[in-house]
Structure formats: C-alpha cells, structure tokens
Coordinates of C-alpha atoms in Angstrom, one line a residue:
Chain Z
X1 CA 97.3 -54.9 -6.0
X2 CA 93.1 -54.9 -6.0
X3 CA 90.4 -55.9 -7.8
X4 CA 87.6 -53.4 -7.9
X5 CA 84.4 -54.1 -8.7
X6 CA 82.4 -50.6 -8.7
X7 CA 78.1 -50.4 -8.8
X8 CA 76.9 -47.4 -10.8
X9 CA 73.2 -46.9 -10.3
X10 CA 70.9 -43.7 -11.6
X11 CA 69.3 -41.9 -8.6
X12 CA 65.8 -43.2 -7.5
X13 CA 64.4 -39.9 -8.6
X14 CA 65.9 -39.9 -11.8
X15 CA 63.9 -41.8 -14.9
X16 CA 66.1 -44.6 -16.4
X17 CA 64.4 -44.3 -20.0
X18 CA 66.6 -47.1 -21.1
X19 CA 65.3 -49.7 -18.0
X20 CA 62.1 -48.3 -19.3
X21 CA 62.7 -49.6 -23.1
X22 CA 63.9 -53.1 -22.0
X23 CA 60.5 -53.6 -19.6
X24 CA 58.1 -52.4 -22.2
X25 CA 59.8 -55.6 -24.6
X26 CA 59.4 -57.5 -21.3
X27 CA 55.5 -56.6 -21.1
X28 CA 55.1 -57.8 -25.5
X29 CA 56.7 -61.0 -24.8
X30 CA 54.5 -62.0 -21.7
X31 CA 56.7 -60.9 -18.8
X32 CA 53.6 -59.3 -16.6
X33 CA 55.6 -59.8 -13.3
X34 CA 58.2 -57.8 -13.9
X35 CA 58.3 -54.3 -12.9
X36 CA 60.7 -51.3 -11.9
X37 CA 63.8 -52.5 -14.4
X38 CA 66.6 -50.2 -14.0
X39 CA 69.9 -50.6 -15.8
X40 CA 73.0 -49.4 -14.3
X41 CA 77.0 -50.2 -15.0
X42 CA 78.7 -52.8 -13.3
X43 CA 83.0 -51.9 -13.7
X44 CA 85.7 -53.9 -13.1
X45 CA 89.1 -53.3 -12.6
X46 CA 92.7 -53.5 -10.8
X47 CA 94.4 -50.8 -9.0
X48 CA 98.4 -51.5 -8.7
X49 CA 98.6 -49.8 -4.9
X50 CA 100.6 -50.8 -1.6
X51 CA 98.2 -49.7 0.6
X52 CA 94.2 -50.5 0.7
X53 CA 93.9 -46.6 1.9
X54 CA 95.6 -45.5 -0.9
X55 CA 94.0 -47.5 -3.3
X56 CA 90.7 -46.3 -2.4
X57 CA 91.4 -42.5 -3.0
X58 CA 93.0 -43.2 -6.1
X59 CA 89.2 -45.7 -7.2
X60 CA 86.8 -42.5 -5.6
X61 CA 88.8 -40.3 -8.1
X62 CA 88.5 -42.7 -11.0
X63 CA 85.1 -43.0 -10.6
X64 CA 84.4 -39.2 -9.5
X65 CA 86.6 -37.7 -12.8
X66 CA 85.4 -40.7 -15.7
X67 CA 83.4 -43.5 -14.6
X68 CA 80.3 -41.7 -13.1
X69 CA 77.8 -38.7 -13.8
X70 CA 77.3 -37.3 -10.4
X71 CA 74.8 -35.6 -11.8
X72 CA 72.4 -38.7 -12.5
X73 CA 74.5 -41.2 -10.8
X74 CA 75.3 -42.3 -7.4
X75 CA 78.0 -45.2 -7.0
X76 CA 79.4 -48.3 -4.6
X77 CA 82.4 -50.4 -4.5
X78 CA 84.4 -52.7 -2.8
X79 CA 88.1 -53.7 -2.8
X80 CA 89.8 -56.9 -2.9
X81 CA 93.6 -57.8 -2.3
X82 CA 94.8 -59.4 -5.1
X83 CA 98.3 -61.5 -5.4
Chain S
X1 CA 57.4 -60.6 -4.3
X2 CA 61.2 -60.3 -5.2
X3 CA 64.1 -57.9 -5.5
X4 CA 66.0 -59.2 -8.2
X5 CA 69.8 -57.9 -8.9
X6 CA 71.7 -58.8 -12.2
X7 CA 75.4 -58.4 -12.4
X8 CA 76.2 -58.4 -16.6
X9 CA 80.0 -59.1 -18.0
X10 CA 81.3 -59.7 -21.0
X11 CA 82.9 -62.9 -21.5
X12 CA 86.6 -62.6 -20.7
X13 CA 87.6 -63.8 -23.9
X14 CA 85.6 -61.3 -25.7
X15 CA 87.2 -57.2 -25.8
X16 CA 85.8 -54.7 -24.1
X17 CA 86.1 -51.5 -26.3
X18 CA 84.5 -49.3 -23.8
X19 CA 86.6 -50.2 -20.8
X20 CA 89.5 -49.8 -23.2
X21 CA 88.5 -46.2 -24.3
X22 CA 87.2 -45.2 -20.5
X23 CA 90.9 -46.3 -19.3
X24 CA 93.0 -44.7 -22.1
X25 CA 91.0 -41.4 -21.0
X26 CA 92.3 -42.6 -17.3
X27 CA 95.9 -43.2 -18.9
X28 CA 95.7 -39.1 -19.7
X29 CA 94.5 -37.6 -16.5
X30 CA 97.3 -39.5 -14.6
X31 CA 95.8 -42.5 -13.5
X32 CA 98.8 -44.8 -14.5
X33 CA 97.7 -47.5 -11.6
X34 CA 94.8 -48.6 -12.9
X35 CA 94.8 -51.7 -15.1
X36 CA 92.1 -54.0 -17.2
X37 CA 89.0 -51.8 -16.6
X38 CA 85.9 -53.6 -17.9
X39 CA 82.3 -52.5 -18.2
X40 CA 79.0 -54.5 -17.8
X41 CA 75.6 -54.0 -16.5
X42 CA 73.6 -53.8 -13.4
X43 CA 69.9 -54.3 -13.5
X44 CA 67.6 -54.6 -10.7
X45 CA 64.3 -55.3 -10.9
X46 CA 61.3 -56.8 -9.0
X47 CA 59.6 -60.1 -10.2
X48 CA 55.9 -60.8 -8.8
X49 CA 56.1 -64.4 -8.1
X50 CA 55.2 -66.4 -5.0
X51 CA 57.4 -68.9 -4.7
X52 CA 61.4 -68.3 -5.2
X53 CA 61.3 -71.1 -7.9
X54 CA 58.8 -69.9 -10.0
X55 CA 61.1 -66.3 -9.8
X56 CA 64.0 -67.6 -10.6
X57 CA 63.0 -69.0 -13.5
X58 CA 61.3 -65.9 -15.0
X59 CA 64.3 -64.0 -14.2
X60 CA 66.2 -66.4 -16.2
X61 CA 64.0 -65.9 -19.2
X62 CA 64.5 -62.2 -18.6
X63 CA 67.7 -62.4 -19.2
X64 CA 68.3 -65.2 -21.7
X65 CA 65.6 -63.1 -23.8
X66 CA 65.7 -59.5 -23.3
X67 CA 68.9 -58.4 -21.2
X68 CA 71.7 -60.5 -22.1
X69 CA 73.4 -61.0 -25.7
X70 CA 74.6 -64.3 -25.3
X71 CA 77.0 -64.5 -27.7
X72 CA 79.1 -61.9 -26.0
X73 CA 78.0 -62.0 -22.2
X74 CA 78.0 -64.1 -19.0
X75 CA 75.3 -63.0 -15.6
X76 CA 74.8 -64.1 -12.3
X77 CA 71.9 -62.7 -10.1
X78 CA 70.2 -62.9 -6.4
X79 CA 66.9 -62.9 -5.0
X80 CA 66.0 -61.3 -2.1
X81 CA 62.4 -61.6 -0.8
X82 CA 60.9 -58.3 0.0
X83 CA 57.7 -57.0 1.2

C-alpha cells in the first residue's frame, strides 16, 4: 500500500484567473508584497499495490484519465509505502 | 525576496465531496485500487520581504485572511529565498 500525494499546477504560460482573483483581495487589504499567486490542486490518496512500479502506472493513469487537464495542467507526485 | 509554497487540506474530520465524486468516477473506469482520495490546494506565490521573519508572517496573514477557510482547512508552507 501507498500514500500519494500528487501536485497539480497550471502551465507557466497559462493565466490562473482564479490566483489572479485572490491577489487582487490581497492588494484591497494591504498585501503590496505579494505577487505572482497561483492556485493549483494538492491530492491525496492511497493506492492498494504490491509493487512501487506497479503502483506508479496505475497513479500516472489516475491522474492522466481524471485528476488533471493536460491541456492547462502539468503534474508531480511522489509515493510513500504505507503499512 | 521569497518563493513561498502553500500546501491546503481539509481537516481530516471534515468530508471531502470532491475527492469523493473524482474517486466514484475512478470506481467506473476500473480503478478499484485507489482508496481515500482527497483534494486541497497549492498556491505559490512570492512575498517581497527582507528578512525571512517579516515573510513569514505576511504569508500567514495571507492565509489566515484570504486563502484558507478556517473552519474547514489546515496549511503548512515553506520559504525559499530566491533571487
């Protein structure tokens, strides 16, 4: 068994509208030093496999087929055996 | 100047419907291995401070203000000097 704990970031050339949103309530409520907010996904789970090869395929799938847009969206993780 | 990254999860005690509903799609396109998917945030951002003090605690207020519902969500977060 592993725990998975998968990054999901936009692309650097792609806008993030919603970072964006959250920076422009930074800059009303006095935040002048912040800059370049981008919000991405941060996913957790466990994968029930023997075998940390195994394991991986089965979390590129899972993230390829559901968890990320590979249009927009580019993607890290790493694995952890669990008991 | 710092690079500032914020890892965002819900509170383990609290349900995560969207983890729930990304899994039960998982569930139907065969991915019977993967268990207790849940989904937070990642932000990164830069914070214009000199000293790392003075950074961390305008990140804090960041958060505590603006990024995190604190009812619902826990966040940890590095610094890394850059350029």
């Amino acid at each position: 068994m592993f725990k998975v704990k998968v990054l999901v970031k936009r692309r650097p050339s792609i806008l993030d509208p919603q970072g964006m949103a959250v920076e422009k309530g930074a800059k009303h409520l006095g935040f002048n030093n912040i800059k370049d907010t981008r919000i991405g996904k941060y996913v957790e789970f466990t994968v029930d496999a023997g075998e940390k090869k195994s394991a991986e395929k089965e979390v590129k799938e899972y993230c390829d087929k559901l968890l990320i847009n590979p249009n927009l969206e580019d993607y890290e993780f790493t694995l952890e055996e669990i008991a």
